[in-house]
Amino acid sequence: DNQKLIFEDLFSKKKYEDILELLTLIPTKSSSPVVQDLIFEILTSKKKIDKNFVSFDEDKKIFELYIDKLFETGRLNEIEIYYSQYPELKKNEFILKKMIEGNLLRNRHNEACKILDSKPDKVPEVFGKILIICDIINNRFEQAKLGLLLLKELNEPGNVFFIDLAYSLMSDNVISDSDGLKKKLNDIKSLNPIIMSSLQFADISPNYEQIENLSISGLLSILSNPAVETDLKIYCSEILAKQGRIEIDMLSQAYQLSRFKASEIENSLRLYKTLSPAKARPLLFQSILKEKNTEQKLKKIIALLKSSQIDNMISPISHLVYNLIPSEKIKISVEDTLLLSRMYQSKNKILEASNILDDIEISNLTIDVHLRKISLLTKQSLDSGYLDESKLEEHLTSLKKKGKINSEKFKKILMVLVLNMELSQNIINIISDFDFSESDKSERGSLNNLFLAEKFSQNKDIFNSLEIFFRIFSKRDFEDLSLLENYQILKILKTFGLDSYHKRLTENILL
């Protein structure tokens, strides 16, 4: 794969500590599907390790960190491919544990236990809880109880719940209604694959606090666990849909799991405003599916799109409702028209996104309408290579007449125009003459990083460029990045020929 060759020399002449730091920075929980795809490509591309800089033992630790990152991103099939291709990995306890945990998360409990049974020397410190669970699965209760006694002697935090749960699993009592166990579960702040698998056996659901920090592999496991509460499944489905890790059909199914009264569905347009977004969206979606009146259906679709903006979910929700839009022409407000235009653009229906704006009267051509039209002209140019400069000049001139514009969105659109288009002198003059109000957000993003990104790009230093890229994406959605940060990441992607990622993130700016 030609694109994967870009990363072949990523670790060239790099010390173990430097490689470790870069891999540790990888934002495995990023909500951007573009970043998720890039992470996957980096993790699955072959790389040269310079033995003059990295020892054999350090090389092994680097590989284990690779496996850990693949596990965090839910790429369990790739771990299995490595495991099957390299027989010596069967001796690596870290890889074995990840293989076992991956099978537990996918409800393949027998497969998990077979992997463990094939290992002659099972170190209790590494496999203790897994050994106990496998003994319980295989009805080896005496061995399981012995393991629990040893575990109890360790007196480690978090073991108390597991021990009580394990004893409950070996009893004949129904434990899903046990208030004592649930109370102890609430004291646990984070879940590991062993606990998650045990909870499924016990038919007990985790809570919001425990799943909000789960890795992608954990979130995927939640969806397949019948014991998990519906609201939690919806929460996980929305995160995974934003990341592009599940199909939109799965989000649709999750939204239809919620139970509402007929009166609630009928009055959804009034009730949804009183609910949290995660509750409102399933209610509106179910109401849309049942609505026969075309005008009411469109109102509910627009309400769902509005609710989606709160959590940066405009793209997955647009894919969910696109085919439900009534074909009849219905008069709506300028704000709602702009929202539908964004929905069409999310589906890459640029003609429809542009045509719907033509229904807006000239007297209502606000700043947001002009920005929307400039975004679509830029998107068309990215796709076709043709830029309608007369229309672009027309909209820029109209905006210029409105005086000082305090719009971070406009600055980002202009950045995309300047970086990607050959512009006429007329348009360059108009852009140069804009008077922007200052905003805190536009200043956010280290100037040091900006200068470093420029320097690393000039030197074709992909290692340090990726370090800046990962730091920028460490804890925020793409939509929350500043102008400076947008420029830095686009510059990095463009410099190193990662054009498909560059195009997708540019299109996100224009949405």
Short mmCIF file of C-alpha atoms in Angstrom, two decimals:
data_model
loop_
_atom_site.label_atom_id
_atom_site.label_comp_id
_atom_site.label_asym_id
_atom_site.label_seq_id
_atom_site.Cartn_x
_atom_site.Cartn_y
_atom_site.Cartn_z
CA ASP A 1 0.00 0.00 0.00
CA ASN A 2 1.68 3.20 -1.21
CA GLN A 3 0.20 5.41 1.50
CA LYS A 4 1.46 3.11 4.25
CA LEU A 5 5.00 3.59 2.90
CA ILE A 6 4.83 7.16 4.24
CA PHE A 7 5.24 5.75 7.74
CA GLU A 8 7.97 3.21 6.95
CA ASP A 9 10.79 5.48 8.18
CA LEU A 10 8.76 7.04 11.00
CA PHE A 11 11.08 5.59 13.67
CA SER A 12 14.30 6.01 11.71
CA LYS A 13 17.18 6.95 14.05
CA LYS A 14 14.76 7.39 16.96
CA LYS A 15 15.51 6.25 20.48
CA TYR A 16 13.21 4.00 22.45
CA GLU A 17 12.11 6.84 24.77
CA ASP A 18 11.12 9.05 21.80
CA ILE A 19 9.13 6.27 20.10
CA LEU A 20 7.44 5.46 23.39
CA GLU A 21 6.38 9.08 23.89
CA LEU A 22 4.91 9.37 20.38
CA LEU A 23 2.93 6.13 20.67
CA THR A 24 1.66 7.13 24.13
CA LEU A 25 0.30 10.38 22.66
CA ILE A 26 -1.92 8.61 20.10
CA PRO A 27 -5.47 9.92 20.77
CA THR A 28 -7.24 6.55 20.64
CA LYS A 29 -10.54 8.04 21.89
CA SER A 30 -10.71 10.83 19.30
CA SER A 31 -14.28 11.45 18.11
CA SER A 32 -13.09 12.18 14.56
CA PRO A 33 -13.47 9.27 12.12
CA VAL A 34 -10.67 10.81 10.05
CA VAL A 35 -8.27 10.67 13.01
CA GLN A 36 -9.44 7.14 13.86
CA ASP A 37 -8.66 5.98 10.29
CA LEU A 38 -5.26 7.68 10.36
CA ILE A 39 -4.40 6.05 13.71
CA PHE A 40 -5.36 2.65 12.28
CA GLU A 41 -3.15 3.20 9.22
CA ILE A 42 -0.20 4.26 11.37
CA LEU A 43 -0.59 1.28 13.69
CA THR A 44 -0.90 -1.28 10.88
CA SER A 45 1.89 0.03 8.63
CA LYS A 46 5.32 -1.60 8.66
CA LYS A 47 8.17 0.40 10.19
CA LYS A 48 11.91 0.08 10.35
CA ILE A 49 13.44 0.02 13.82
CA ASP A 50 17.10 1.06 13.97
CA LYS A 51 18.89 -1.51 16.14
CA ASN A 52 21.63 1.03 16.88
CA PHE A 53 19.06 3.09 18.79
CA VAL A 54 16.64 0.43 20.11
CA SER A 55 17.58 -2.77 21.95
CA PHE A 56 15.85 -6.13 21.51
CA ASP A 57 13.95 -5.79 24.81
CA GLU A 58 12.91 -2.24 23.95
CA ASP A 59 11.70 -3.41 20.54
CA LYS A 60 9.52 -5.97 22.32
CA LYS A 61 8.04 -3.26 24.56
CA ILE A 62 7.30 -1.07 21.53
CA PHE A 63 5.41 -3.95 19.93
CA GLU A 64 3.43 -4.51 23.12
CA LEU A 65 2.46 -0.83 23.17
CA TYR A 66 1.33 -1.22 19.54
CA ILE A 67 -0.89 -4.12 20.59
CA ASP A 68 -2.24 -2.09 23.50
CA LYS A 69 -3.14 0.81 21.18
CA LEU A 70 -4.84 -1.57 18.74
CA PHE A 71 -6.78 -2.98 21.69
CA GLU A 72 -7.84 0.50 22.86
CA THR A 73 -9.15 1.31 19.39
CA GLY A 74 -11.13 -1.93 19.22
CA ARG A 75 -9.02 -3.39 16.39
CA LEU A 76 -9.13 -6.86 17.87
CA ASN A 77 -9.01 -8.68 14.52
CA GLU A 78 -5.60 -7.15 13.79
CA ILE A 79 -4.25 -8.44 17.11
CA GLU A 80 -5.47 -11.92 16.17
CA ILE A 81 -3.74 -11.65 12.78
CA TYR A 82 -0.40 -10.87 14.46
CA TYR A 83 -1.00 -13.66 16.97
CA SER A 84 -1.69 -16.23 14.26
CA GLN A 85 1.23 -15.17 12.02
CA TYR A 86 3.97 -15.18 14.65
CA PRO A 87 4.12 -18.40 16.74
CA GLU A 88 6.55 -16.87 19.25
CA LEU A 89 3.81 -14.48 20.39
CA LYS A 90 2.10 -17.43 22.08
CA LYS A 91 4.82 -17.16 24.73
CA ASN A 92 4.28 -13.43 25.29
CA GLU A 93 2.07 -13.03 28.36
CA PHE A 94 1.05 -9.48 27.48
CA ILE A 95 -0.19 -10.50 24.01
CA LEU A 96 -1.89 -13.60 25.42
CA LYS A 97 -3.74 -11.47 27.94
CA LYS A 98 -4.93 -9.08 25.21
CA MET A 99 -6.09 -12.01 23.08
CA ILE A 100 -8.04 -13.43 26.02
CA GLU A 101 -9.54 -10.05 26.95
CA GLY A 102 -10.51 -9.42 23.32
CA ASN A 103 -12.40 -12.70 23.20
CA LEU A 104 -14.12 -11.97 26.51
CA LEU A 105 -15.28 -8.58 25.23
CA ARG A 106 -16.81 -10.26 22.17
CA ASN A 107 -18.60 -12.90 24.27
CA ARG A 108 -16.28 -15.62 22.96
CA HIS A 109 -15.69 -17.03 26.41
CA ASN A 110 -14.80 -20.57 25.34
CA GLU A 111 -12.20 -19.25 22.90
CA ALA A 112 -10.72 -17.07 25.66
CA CYS A 113 -10.41 -20.03 28.02
CA LYS A 114 -8.91 -22.29 25.32
CA ILE A 115 -6.09 -19.77 24.82
CA LEU A 116 -5.43 -19.82 28.57
CA ASP A 117 -5.64 -23.62 28.80
CA SER A 118 -3.00 -23.95 26.08
CA LYS A 119 -0.47 -22.09 28.24
CA PRO A 120 1.39 -24.54 30.54
CA ASP A 121 2.71 -22.01 33.09
CA LYS A 122 -0.06 -19.60 34.03
CA VAL A 123 1.32 -16.82 36.24
CA PRO A 124 -1.39 -15.96 38.81
CA GLU A 125 -0.24 -12.31 39.02
CA VAL A 126 -0.99 -11.92 35.29
CA PHE A 127 -3.88 -14.31 34.70
CA GLY A 128 -5.41 -14.63 38.19
CA LYS A 129 -8.91 -13.24 37.54
CA ILE A 130 -9.04 -14.79 34.06
CA LEU A 131 -8.18 -18.20 35.55
CA ILE A 132 -11.01 -17.82 38.06
CA ILE A 133 -13.56 -16.81 35.40
CA CYS A 134 -12.52 -19.71 33.15
CA ASP A 135 -12.77 -22.14 36.08
CA ILE A 136 -16.31 -20.87 36.76
CA ILE A 137 -17.26 -21.12 33.07
CA ASN A 138 -16.05 -24.74 33.02
CA ASN A 139 -17.73 -25.58 36.36
CA ARG A 140 -14.36 -26.07 38.11
CA PHE A 141 -15.69 -24.44 41.24
CA GLU A 142 -13.11 -25.84 43.69
CA GLN A 143 -10.22 -24.46 41.64
CA ALA A 144 -12.08 -21.15 41.31
CA LYS A 145 -12.58 -20.91 45.08
CA LEU A 146 -8.88 -21.59 45.67
CA GLY A 147 -8.00 -18.82 43.24
CA LEU A 148 -10.41 -16.45 45.04
CA LEU A 149 -8.74 -17.19 48.37
CA LEU A 150 -5.34 -16.31 46.89
CA LEU A 151 -6.84 -13.15 45.37
CA LYS A 152 -8.31 -12.15 48.71
CA GLU A 153 -4.88 -12.43 50.37
CA LEU A 154 -3.50 -9.82 47.95
CA ASN A 155 -5.87 -7.31 49.58
CA GLU A 156 -5.88 -5.03 46.50
CA PRO A 157 -8.51 -2.30 45.88
CA GLY A 158 -11.21 -3.37 43.44
CA ASN A 159 -10.86 -7.08 44.21
CA VAL A 160 -13.68 -7.12 46.76
CA PHE A 161 -16.41 -6.69 44.17
CA PHE A 162 -14.89 -9.31 41.85
CA ILE A 163 -14.60 -11.84 44.69
CA ASP A 164 -18.22 -11.34 45.78
CA LEU A 165 -19.40 -11.48 42.17
CA ALA A 166 -17.46 -14.69 41.49
CA TYR A 167 -18.94 -16.43 44.54
CA SER A 168 -22.40 -15.26 43.45
CA LEU A 169 -21.86 -16.73 39.97
CA MET A 170 -21.15 -20.11 41.56
CA SER A 171 -24.36 -20.02 43.61
CA ASP A 172 -27.85 -20.94 42.47
CA ASN A 173 -29.29 -17.57 43.47
CA VAL A 174 -30.42 -14.93 40.96
CA ILE A 175 -27.86 -12.18 41.47
CA SER A 176 -29.04 -9.47 39.07
CA ASP A 177 -31.32 -8.12 41.81
CA SER A 178 -28.64 -8.15 44.52
CA ASP A 179 -28.54 -4.67 46.06
CA GLY A 180 -25.30 -5.49 47.89
CA LEU A 181 -23.43 -6.29 44.69
CA LYS A 182 -24.79 -3.24 42.89
CA LYS A 183 -23.72 -1.01 45.75
CA LYS A 184 -20.18 -2.41 45.62
CA LEU A 185 -20.19 -2.03 41.82
CA ASN A 186 -20.87 1.69 42.22
CA ASP A 187 -17.61 2.01 44.14
CA ILE A 188 -15.66 0.84 41.08
CA LYS A 189 -14.60 3.80 38.93
CA SER A 190 -13.20 1.92 35.91
CA LEU A 191 -14.02 -1.37 34.24
CA ASN A 192 -11.58 -3.88 32.77
CA PRO A 193 -12.56 -6.67 30.33
CA ILE A 194 -12.69 -9.26 33.13
CA ILE A 195 -15.15 -7.21 35.20
CA MET A 196 -17.23 -6.38 32.09
CA SER A 197 -17.47 -10.04 31.14
CA SER A 198 -18.36 -10.99 34.73
CA LEU A 199 -21.12 -8.37 34.82
CA GLN A 200 -22.66 -9.92 31.71
CA PHE A 201 -22.68 -13.36 33.36
CA ALA A 202 -24.41 -11.80 36.36
CA ASP A 203 -26.89 -9.85 34.20
CA ILE A 204 -25.84 -6.57 35.87
CA SER A 205 -25.47 -3.28 33.99
CA PRO A 206 -22.58 -0.86 34.62
CA ASN A 207 -23.32 2.85 35.09
CA TYR A 208 -22.53 6.03 33.14
CA GLU A 209 -19.53 6.96 35.25
CA GLN A 210 -17.90 3.59 34.57
CA ILE A 211 -18.36 3.57 30.80
CA GLU A 212 -17.62 7.21 29.95
CA ASN A 213 -13.87 6.54 30.03
CA LEU A 214 -13.95 3.15 28.29
CA SER A 215 -11.74 2.53 25.29
CA ILE A 216 -13.38 1.83 21.93
CA SER A 217 -13.05 -1.92 22.51
CA GLY A 218 -15.03 -1.48 25.74
CA LEU A 219 -17.71 0.63 24.05
CA LEU A 220 -18.11 -1.99 21.31
CA SER A 221 -18.51 -4.65 23.97
CA ILE A 222 -21.29 -2.66 25.66
CA LEU A 223 -23.39 -2.85 22.47
CA SER A 224 -23.34 -6.66 22.46
CA ASN A 225 -24.09 -7.03 26.18
CA PRO A 226 -27.80 -7.74 26.78
CA ALA A 227 -27.49 -6.81 30.46
CA VAL A 228 -26.57 -3.18 29.73
CA GLU A 229 -29.30 -0.57 30.19
CA THR A 230 -30.81 0.94 27.04
CA ASP A 231 -29.70 4.52 27.78
CA LEU A 232 -26.10 3.35 28.11
CA LYS A 233 -26.27 1.49 24.79
CA ILE A 234 -27.57 4.66 23.12
CA TYR A 235 -24.76 6.68 24.72
CA CYS A 236 -22.12 4.23 23.42
CA SER A 237 -23.78 4.02 19.98
CA GLU A 238 -23.62 7.80 19.55
CA ILE A 239 -19.92 7.93 20.45
CA LEU A 240 -19.10 5.06 18.07
CA ALA A 241 -21.23 6.54 15.27
CA LYS A 242 -19.36 9.85 15.58
CA GLN A 243 -16.07 7.97 15.35
CA GLY A 244 -17.28 6.10 12.27
CA ARG A 245 -16.79 2.77 14.09
CA ILE A 246 -20.37 1.49 13.65
CA GLU A 247 -22.81 1.71 10.76
CA ILE A 248 -25.66 4.21 10.94
CA ASP A 249 -28.10 1.28 10.93
CA MET A 250 -26.76 0.32 14.37
CA LEU A 251 -27.44 3.84 15.66
CA SER A 252 -30.95 3.59 14.24
CA GLN A 253 -31.48 0.29 16.06
CA ALA A 254 -30.16 1.76 19.30
CA TYR A 255 -32.56 4.71 19.09
CA GLN A 256 -35.46 2.31 18.65
CA LEU A 257 -34.58 0.40 21.83
CA SER A 258 -35.96 3.16 24.07
CA ARG A 259 -39.52 2.71 25.29
CA PHE A 260 -41.88 5.70 25.11
CA LYS A 261 -45.60 6.07 25.64
CA ALA A 262 -47.77 6.77 22.59
CA SER A 263 -48.61 10.18 24.05
CA GLU A 264 -44.88 11.02 24.41
CA ILE A 265 -44.17 10.13 20.79
CA GLU A 266 -47.20 12.16 19.66
CA ASN A 267 -46.03 15.21 21.64
CA SER A 268 -42.31 14.79 20.92
CA LEU A 269 -41.88 18.32 19.52
CA ARG A 270 -42.90 19.75 22.87
CA LEU A 271 -41.36 17.15 25.16
CA TYR A 272 -37.88 16.83 23.62
CA LYS A 273 -36.88 20.29 24.88
CA THR A 274 -37.36 19.11 28.46
CA LEU A 275 -35.08 16.08 28.00
CA SER A 276 -31.33 15.62 27.76
CA PRO A 277 -30.07 15.36 24.15
CA ALA A 278 -29.35 11.63 24.59
CA LYS A 279 -33.00 11.10 25.60
CA ALA A 280 -34.48 13.60 23.14
CA ARG A 281 -32.88 12.12 20.03
CA PRO A 282 -34.39 8.59 20.37
CA LEU A 283 -37.80 10.14 21.13
CA LEU A 284 -37.68 12.37 18.05
CA PHE A 285 -36.37 9.59 15.81
CA GLN A 286 -39.13 7.17 16.79
CA SER A 287 -41.68 9.95 16.34
CA ILE A 288 -40.32 10.72 12.85
CA LEU A 289 -40.66 7.07 11.80
CA LYS A 290 -44.33 7.04 12.85
CA GLU A 291 -45.31 10.52 11.61
CA LYS A 292 -47.68 10.60 8.60
CA ASN A 293 -48.09 14.36 8.27
CA THR A 294 -45.28 15.65 6.01
CA GLU A 295 -45.07 19.11 7.59
CA GLN A 296 -44.88 17.68 11.09
CA LYS A 297 -42.33 15.11 9.96
CA LEU A 298 -40.07 17.83 8.58
CA LYS A 299 -40.38 19.83 11.82
CA LYS A 300 -39.32 16.76 13.80
CA ILE A 301 -36.39 16.06 11.48
CA ILE A 302 -35.20 19.65 11.92
CA ALA A 303 -35.61 19.32 15.70
CA LEU A 304 -33.48 16.16 15.63
CA LEU A 305 -30.80 17.90 13.55
CA LYS A 306 -30.78 20.81 16.01
CA SER A 307 -30.37 18.41 18.90
CA SER A 308 -27.49 16.73 17.06
CA GLN A 309 -25.48 19.97 16.92
CA ILE A 310 -25.12 19.99 20.71
CA ASP A 311 -22.84 16.92 20.68
CA ASN A 312 -21.21 17.46 17.25
CA MET A 313 -23.38 14.71 15.77
CA ILE A 314 -24.64 16.53 12.67
CA SER A 315 -22.97 14.06 10.28
CA PRO A 316 -24.30 10.73 11.67
CA ILE A 317 -27.77 12.20 12.27
CA SER A 318 -27.82 13.60 8.72
CA HIS A 319 -27.14 10.10 7.39
CA LEU A 320 -29.92 8.80 9.62
CA VAL A 321 -32.68 11.18 8.43
CA TYR A 322 -31.69 11.99 4.84
CA ASN A 323 -33.99 9.38 3.28
CA LEU A 324 -36.86 10.45 5.55
CA ILE A 325 -37.06 14.05 4.25
CA PRO A 326 -40.52 14.69 2.64
CA SER A 327 -40.37 15.35 -1.10
CA GLU A 328 -43.00 18.12 -0.89
CA LYS A 329 -41.79 21.73 -0.71
CA ILE A 330 -42.58 23.17 2.72
CA LYS A 331 -41.89 26.76 3.80
CA ILE A 332 -39.38 26.91 6.67
CA SER A 333 -37.28 29.56 8.41
CA VAL A 334 -33.84 30.72 7.26
CA GLU A 335 -32.24 29.01 10.27
CA ASP A 336 -33.92 25.69 9.41
CA THR A 337 -32.98 26.06 5.74
CA LEU A 338 -29.32 26.46 6.69
CA LEU A 339 -29.56 23.35 8.86
CA LEU A 340 -31.04 21.27 6.02
CA SER A 341 -28.32 22.57 3.70
CA ARG A 342 -25.71 21.22 6.16
CA MET A 343 -27.56 17.90 6.22
CA TYR A 344 -27.41 17.62 2.42
CA GLN A 345 -23.71 18.53 2.45
CA SER A 346 -23.06 15.80 5.04
CA LYS A 347 -24.45 13.35 2.48
CA ASN A 348 -22.29 15.00 -0.21
CA LYS A 349 -25.45 16.18 -2.00
CA ILE A 350 -23.92 19.55 -2.87
CA LEU A 351 -26.48 20.49 -5.55
CA GLU A 352 -29.38 19.96 -3.12
CA ALA A 353 -27.46 21.80 -0.38
CA SER A 354 -27.05 24.78 -2.72
CA ASN A 355 -30.53 24.71 -4.29
CA ILE A 356 -32.35 24.86 -0.97
CA LEU A 357 -30.55 28.16 -0.22
CA ASP A 358 -32.00 29.70 -3.38
CA ASP A 359 -35.42 29.73 -1.69
CA ILE A 360 -34.19 32.34 0.81
CA GLU A 361 -35.35 35.84 -0.07
CA ILE A 362 -32.70 38.47 -0.82
CA SER A 363 -33.76 40.52 2.20
CA ASN A 364 -32.95 37.53 4.44
CA LEU A 365 -29.42 36.92 3.15
CA THR A 366 -27.68 37.02 6.50
CA ILE A 367 -23.98 36.55 7.25
CA ASP A 368 -24.65 32.86 7.91
CA VAL A 369 -26.33 32.42 4.50
CA HIS A 370 -23.34 33.97 2.70
CA LEU A 371 -20.94 31.79 4.70
CA ARG A 372 -22.97 28.70 3.81
CA LYS A 373 -22.84 29.59 0.10
CA ILE A 374 -19.09 30.27 0.22
CA SER A 375 -18.58 26.90 1.97
CA LEU A 376 -20.49 25.11 -0.80
CA LEU A 377 -18.59 26.92 -3.56
CA THR A 378 -15.33 25.88 -1.88
CA LYS A 379 -16.52 22.28 -1.48
CA GLN A 380 -17.49 22.15 -5.18
CA SER A 381 -14.05 23.44 -6.10
CA LEU A 382 -12.33 20.80 -3.95
CA ASP A 383 -14.37 18.09 -5.67
CA SER A 384 -14.24 19.29 -9.29
CA GLY A 385 -11.30 21.68 -9.45
CA TYR A 386 -13.59 24.46 -10.74
CA LEU A 387 -14.24 27.57 -8.63
CA ASP A 388 -17.06 29.92 -9.61
CA GLU A 389 -15.09 33.10 -8.87
CA SER A 390 -17.90 35.49 -9.84
CA LYS A 391 -20.25 34.00 -7.24
CA LEU A 392 -17.46 33.81 -4.68
CA GLU A 393 -16.63 37.47 -5.24
CA GLU A 394 -20.31 38.36 -4.98
CA HIS A 395 -20.70 36.73 -1.57
CA LEU A 396 -17.38 38.05 -0.24
CA THR A 397 -18.36 41.57 -1.31
CA SER A 398 -21.75 41.23 0.42
CA LEU A 399 -20.00 40.15 3.62
CA LYS A 400 -17.52 43.01 3.31
CA LYS A 401 -20.43 45.47 3.32
CA LYS A 402 -21.64 44.10 6.66
CA GLY A 403 -18.59 45.52 8.41
CA LYS A 404 -16.57 43.81 11.16
CA ILE A 405 -17.32 40.07 11.29
CA ASN A 406 -16.75 38.12 14.49
CA SER A 407 -16.84 34.62 13.00
CA GLU A 408 -14.30 31.89 13.68
CA LYS A 409 -16.09 29.85 11.01
CA PHE A 410 -15.44 32.53 8.37
CA LYS A 411 -11.73 32.65 9.23
CA LYS A 412 -11.48 28.88 8.80
CA ILE A 413 -13.30 28.98 5.45
CA LEU A 414 -10.94 31.70 4.22
CA MET A 415 -7.99 29.59 5.39
CA VAL A 416 -9.25 26.67 3.28
CA LEU A 417 -9.76 28.98 0.28
CA VAL A 418 -6.30 30.52 0.48
CA LEU A 419 -4.48 27.21 1.08
CA ASN A 420 -6.27 25.21 -1.64
CA MET A 421 -7.37 27.58 -4.43
CA GLU A 422 -5.68 29.73 -7.07
CA LEU A 423 -7.52 33.00 -6.46
CA SER A 424 -7.80 36.05 -8.69
CA GLN A 425 -6.21 39.30 -7.56
CA ASN A 426 -9.68 40.79 -7.05
CA ILE A 427 -10.63 38.10 -4.53
CA ILE A 428 -7.24 38.30 -2.83
CA ASN A 429 -7.75 42.06 -2.39
CA ILE A 430 -11.21 41.56 -0.87
CA ILE A 431 -9.94 38.90 1.54
CA SER A 432 -6.96 41.06 2.54
CA ASP A 433 -9.27 43.94 3.37
CA PHE A 434 -11.54 42.09 5.82
CA ASP A 435 -11.68 43.48 9.34
CA PHE A 436 -12.05 40.71 11.91
CA SER A 437 -13.06 41.07 15.53
CA GLU A 438 -10.72 39.26 17.87
CA SER A 439 -11.88 36.18 19.78
CA ASP A 440 -10.27 34.11 22.49
CA LYS A 441 -10.72 30.96 20.46
CA SER A 442 -8.85 32.31 17.43
CA GLU A 443 -5.82 32.88 19.64
CA ARG A 444 -5.92 29.43 21.25
CA GLY A 445 -3.20 27.13 20.02
CA SER A 446 0.46 27.64 20.76
CA LEU A 447 2.39 29.88 18.37
CA ASN A 448 5.39 27.73 19.30
CA ASN A 449 3.59 24.74 17.79
CA LEU A 450 2.72 26.77 14.70
CA PHE A 451 6.37 27.69 14.13
CA LEU A 452 7.49 24.13 14.92
CA ALA A 453 4.90 22.67 12.53
CA GLU A 454 6.25 24.94 9.79
CA LYS A 455 9.83 23.93 10.59
CA PHE A 456 9.07 20.20 10.73
CA SER A 457 7.14 20.44 7.46
CA GLN A 458 10.06 22.15 5.73
CA ASN A 459 12.41 19.43 6.99
CA LYS A 460 9.94 16.62 6.15
CA ASP A 461 10.14 15.53 9.80
CA ILE A 462 7.06 13.31 10.03
CA PHE A 463 7.89 12.02 13.52
CA ASN A 464 7.75 15.41 15.26
CA SER A 465 4.93 16.59 13.01
CA LEU A 466 2.77 13.66 14.15
CA GLU A 467 3.64 14.45 17.76
CA ILE A 468 2.14 17.95 17.30
CA PHE A 469 -0.84 16.42 15.46
CA PHE A 470 -1.57 13.96 18.29
CA ARG A 471 -1.20 16.63 20.99
CA ILE A 472 -3.73 18.87 19.25
CA PHE A 473 -6.28 16.05 19.06
CA SER A 474 -5.57 14.69 22.54
CA LYS A 475 -8.76 15.73 24.35
CA ARG A 476 -11.01 17.68 21.96
CA ASP A 477 -13.36 17.22 19.04
CA PHE A 478 -12.23 18.53 15.67
CA GLU A 479 -15.07 21.07 15.76
CA ASP A 480 -13.57 22.64 18.90
CA LEU A 481 -10.12 23.34 17.47
CA SER A 482 -8.99 26.92 16.89
CA LEU A 483 -7.99 28.48 13.59
CA LEU A 484 -4.28 28.07 14.40
CA GLU A 485 -4.77 24.43 15.31
CA ASN A 486 -6.76 23.76 12.13
CA TYR A 487 -3.98 25.31 10.09
CA GLN A 488 -1.32 23.19 11.81
CA ILE A 489 -3.04 19.85 11.27
CA LEU A 490 -3.95 20.62 7.65
CA LYS A 491 -0.38 21.75 6.97
CA ILE A 492 1.00 18.50 8.43
CA LEU A 493 -1.35 16.28 6.40
CA LYS A 494 -0.67 18.20 3.19
CA THR A 495 3.10 18.19 3.63
CA PHE A 496 3.33 14.42 4.01
CA GLY A 497 0.98 13.51 1.16
CA LEU A 498 -1.87 12.34 3.38
CA ASP A 499 -4.26 13.90 0.91
CA SER A 500 -7.35 11.81 1.60
CA TYR A 501 -7.25 12.77 5.31
CA HIS A 502 -6.52 16.39 4.40
CA LYS A 503 -9.55 16.51 2.11
CA ARG A 504 -11.89 14.93 4.67
CA LEU A 505 -10.88 17.33 7.45
CA THR A 506 -11.11 20.28 5.08
CA GLU A 507 -14.65 19.22 4.20
CA ASN A 508 -15.44 19.10 7.94
CA ILE A 509 -14.44 22.76 8.21
CA LEU A 510 -16.78 23.65 5.35
CA LEU A 511 -19.76 21.78 6.85
#
